[in-house]
Amino acid sequence: MAETNGVHAAVDIPADKAEILARPLEERDDIVVCENVHKWFGDFCAVRDVSMRVKRGEVVVIFGPSGSGKSTFIRMINRLEEHQQGRIVIDGIEMTNDVRNLDAIRREVGMVFQQFNLFPHITVLGNITLAPQRVRHLPRSEAEALAMRLLERVGIPEQAQKYPAELSGGQQQRVAIARALAMQPQIMLFDEPTSALDPEMIKEVLDAMRELAATGMTMLCVTHEMGFAREVADRMAFFDEGALVELGPPDQIFNNPQEDRTKLFLDQIL
Amino acid sequence: MTARAAPAPLPPATTVGLLGWLRQNLFSSRGNGAVTVVLAVVLVWFVFNLGSWVFVEADWTVIISRAPLYIVGLYPYEGYWRLCICLLLISVLLGMAWRAWPNAARRFAFGFGAVMLFVGVFPHEMAPDHRALLLLNLPAIGLGYVLTPRPADVSPGRLEALAGSALSPALERAAIFSTPRRKVIAALVALVLTMILILGIAGVPGLDPVNPQDLGGLMINLLLAFFGIVCSLPIGIGLALGRRSSLPILKVACVIFIEVIRGVPLITLLFMSRHILPLTFPEDLNIDRVYLAGITITIFSSAYMAENVRGGMAAVHPGQAEAARALGLRDWQNTLLITLPQGLRNIIPAIVGQFISLFKDTSLVYFIGMLDLVEMGRVSVQGNQEFIDNGREVYLFIALVFWVFCFSMSFISRRIEGVLGVGRR
């Protein structure tokens, strides 16, 4: 973890996060616990028997062929999809149908989508301040100050008064990241955040994610950006046909994959 | 040798200009040419005959002498000034709309002003004070324009640029309708004032109550359609939300209401409201047929509105709801803050379309004995020996009035679509 610690110096990290980050991964607590999780769509088993533990401040990149259940898996972590068997615990909160648990979990988990899903009828600033005002009940002035800080962090404070459609794809995705961060989540989910972007805009979004990883955010990223994975991920998870095939540090995945399917897939995309 | 580049080659002469257009569109083959000639002959014959009737044979005195009946029905003459004030309020709102959405509302404001000017100066029997009030509509439009600030995405007009910086602080101070809330409040105040002016209040001098049955002519068509749409929007939203609800009883109740109302013609509903519903009222309750018609039209319209709203909300991308849920918004917050606003924006053209069709449908109130524009036309012809042969003139005039209103509304709707389409989708 020495190298990620090196990046930290450049960014502002809250004291409690810094304290956790100072410890090596193995000594941190599990913030995401999945045990034998299953999910079916009709007869089709989209996620089968996935068990995974993610440490606080860890960055996990999830990759695999399309239809391998990787998106479905991370969507179960904030209950956009319901798991039908197994157990999911987020920061000590068990995922059940209890609305209070669900509210608590959604406060813990932020999400960034492939298609941005910004609200087109309100301004960039409104997109970011909406949930802090309505869910966390921040006063408007405070929510706007927070939003402006986040927009500065993702590098586009001058776009605050515009509508999403007036921004480029890369800028929209950075607004989406700021919007999710405004709820001050402990965990961020990224569902193919760069797949809908033109090539020249991918870098600006990955840079924002890199910066976020350096602040000690726990991140689960579904992405095929293998350069990003090699550089930022603590571990990588390879999904195929709904199952977690292999989970390990980037070094193992890229240089010494333990499973034939991992090797085959990497040979195809690299 | 000149250094100039060779001029771009010209297209063949037969494909450009009037001749080219004719050739391409009307005479592209021998068969097309023949069809064009035949249709042109028929068209010329038709227009010539209609024109000679309209300008030579027809006798339009009935329209001019009965104009007040067609426009305001049996509304008492002493109250005409109140209606003129209502027009002034509308003018102010139109001026505001012109300023806020110049592309959508400018021509409409111009058209309204032009009609007022025409009626105000046209030589016919009209009291001078009424004329003055009608002509006041022109400054009233200007007033609404000045009271509204220039939207940020609209560049200053020529006049404004001419007035320059000397006037701009004054203009900024005058623009009091600066927020959406203030604009809505202005519209609501105008609405309430209009109702008070039209119906009057007992005991207030000058505002003697008017018997609702004396409301008639074009005014009652417009009033019924307008209140039908305005009132059916919230009811329709409620029904649409009920139909989307996960509570089975609420959902079934809304579905039954919507499908029953949509399955019955408006004329049947009007009949029932006038002749069957009152059987269930207590004896001393006497609701005027105008209000019954208004309520019936609102109920009828809200069932259609509910389906429009539901369709508009269904068209909102599912990713929007996912984003809202991921941010921790509750379902009702998602509906009110995310899905509904986008859904309503989707259906603005449909709402205008519904208004147009409702406006035409209001002529059915003749069926419960009300004197709307069409019925007033019939009565003015059949009830008067002098005009018994002028039915054609009267109905042509009525058709023209309906067409002008419906066409201007669909024109505005298209413009609003354009305005909302920019950068907001």
PDB file of C-alpha atoms in Angstrom, chain A residues 75 78-80 99 103 106 109 111 113 117-121 130-131 134-135 163 165-166 179 183, chain B residues 317-330 333 337-339 341-342 345 423-425:
ATOM      1  CA  ARG A  75     -26.373  -3.247  -8.393  1.00  0.00           C
ATOM      2  CA  ASN A  78     -27.285  -0.799  -3.142  1.00  0.00           C
ATOM      3  CA  ARG A  79     -30.413  -2.815  -3.768  1.00  0.00           C
ATOM      4  CA  LEU A  80     -31.143  -1.669  -7.300  1.00  0.00           C
ATOM      5  CA  VAL A  99     -36.889   0.260   4.793  1.00  0.00           C
ATOM      6  CA  ASP A 103     -32.215   3.916   3.708  1.00  0.00           C
ATOM      7  CA  ARG A 106     -28.249   3.878   0.382  1.00  0.00           C
ATOM      8  CA  VAL A 109     -23.330   3.711  -0.993  1.00  0.00           C
ATOM      9  CA  MET A 111     -23.365   4.987  -7.540  1.00  0.00           C
ATOM     10  CA  PHE A 113     -23.917   4.803 -14.030  1.00  0.00           C
ATOM     11  CA  ASN A 117     -28.482   9.324 -15.471  1.00  0.00           C
ATOM     12  CA  LEU A 118     -28.266  12.995 -14.569  1.00  0.00           C
ATOM     13  CA  PHE A 119     -31.641  14.672 -14.096  1.00  0.00           C
ATOM     14  CA  PRO A 120     -32.071  16.597 -17.374  1.00  0.00           C
ATOM     15  CA  HIS A 121     -34.677  19.052 -16.087  1.00  0.00           C
ATOM     16  CA  LEU A 130     -31.088  17.632  -4.617  1.00  0.00           C
ATOM     17  CA  ALA A 131     -30.334  14.570  -2.486  1.00  0.00           C
ATOM     18  CA  ARG A 134     -34.067  16.165   0.452  1.00  0.00           C
ATOM     19  CA  VAL A 135     -32.453  13.169   2.116  1.00  0.00           C
ATOM     20  CA  TYR A 163     -28.233  21.956 -17.764  1.00  0.00           C
ATOM     21  CA  ALA A 165     -27.474  18.364 -21.925  1.00  0.00           C
ATOM     22  CA  GLU A 166     -25.232  21.409 -22.419  1.00  0.00           C
ATOM     23  CA  ARG A 179     -23.617  14.087  -7.278  1.00  0.00           C
ATOM     24  CA  MET A 183     -24.229  12.246  -0.095  1.00  0.00           C
TER      25      MET A 183
ATOM     26  CA  HIS B 317     -35.903   6.768 -18.889  1.00  0.00           C
ATOM     27  CA  PRO B 318     -35.813   4.088 -16.143  1.00  0.00           C
ATOM     28  CA  GLY B 319     -32.246   5.152 -15.341  1.00  0.00           C
ATOM     29  CA  GLN B 320     -33.708   8.320 -13.815  1.00  0.00           C
ATOM     30  CA  ALA B 321     -35.558   6.372 -11.145  1.00  0.00           C
ATOM     31  CA  GLU B 322     -32.480   4.220 -10.513  1.00  0.00           C
ATOM     32  CA  ALA B 323     -30.329   7.289  -9.989  1.00  0.00           C
ATOM     33  CA  ALA B 324     -32.928   8.727  -7.617  1.00  0.00           C
ATOM     34  CA  ARG B 325     -33.074   5.478  -5.624  1.00  0.00           C
ATOM     35  CA  ALA B 326     -29.303   5.195  -5.539  1.00  0.00           C
ATOM     36  CA  LEU B 327     -29.176   8.696  -4.034  1.00  0.00           C
ATOM     37  CA  GLY B 328     -31.538   7.583  -1.288  1.00  0.00           C
ATOM     38  CA  LEU B 329     -34.639   9.431  -2.480  1.00  0.00           C
ATOM     39  CA  ARG B 330     -37.895   7.788  -1.466  1.00  0.00           C
ATOM     40  CA  GLN B 333     -39.736  11.987  -3.827  1.00  0.00           C
ATOM     41  CA  LEU B 337     -39.121  15.618  -8.119  1.00  0.00           C
ATOM     42  CA  ILE B 338     -37.833  13.501 -10.992  1.00  0.00           C
ATOM     43  CA  THR B 339     -40.417  11.494 -12.930  1.00  0.00           C
ATOM     44  CA  PRO B 341     -41.660  17.036 -13.931  1.00  0.00           C
ATOM     45  CA  GLN B 342     -40.017  15.230 -16.840  1.00  0.00           C
ATOM     46  CA  ARG B 345     -42.598  18.293 -20.001  1.00  0.00           C
ATOM     47  CA  GLY B 423     -30.613  22.105 -23.818  1.00  0.00           C
ATOM     48  CA  ARG B 424     -33.194  20.836 -21.413  1.00  0.00           C
ATOM     49  CA  ARG B 425     -33.754  17.270 -22.464  1.00  0.00           C
TER      50      ARG B 425
END
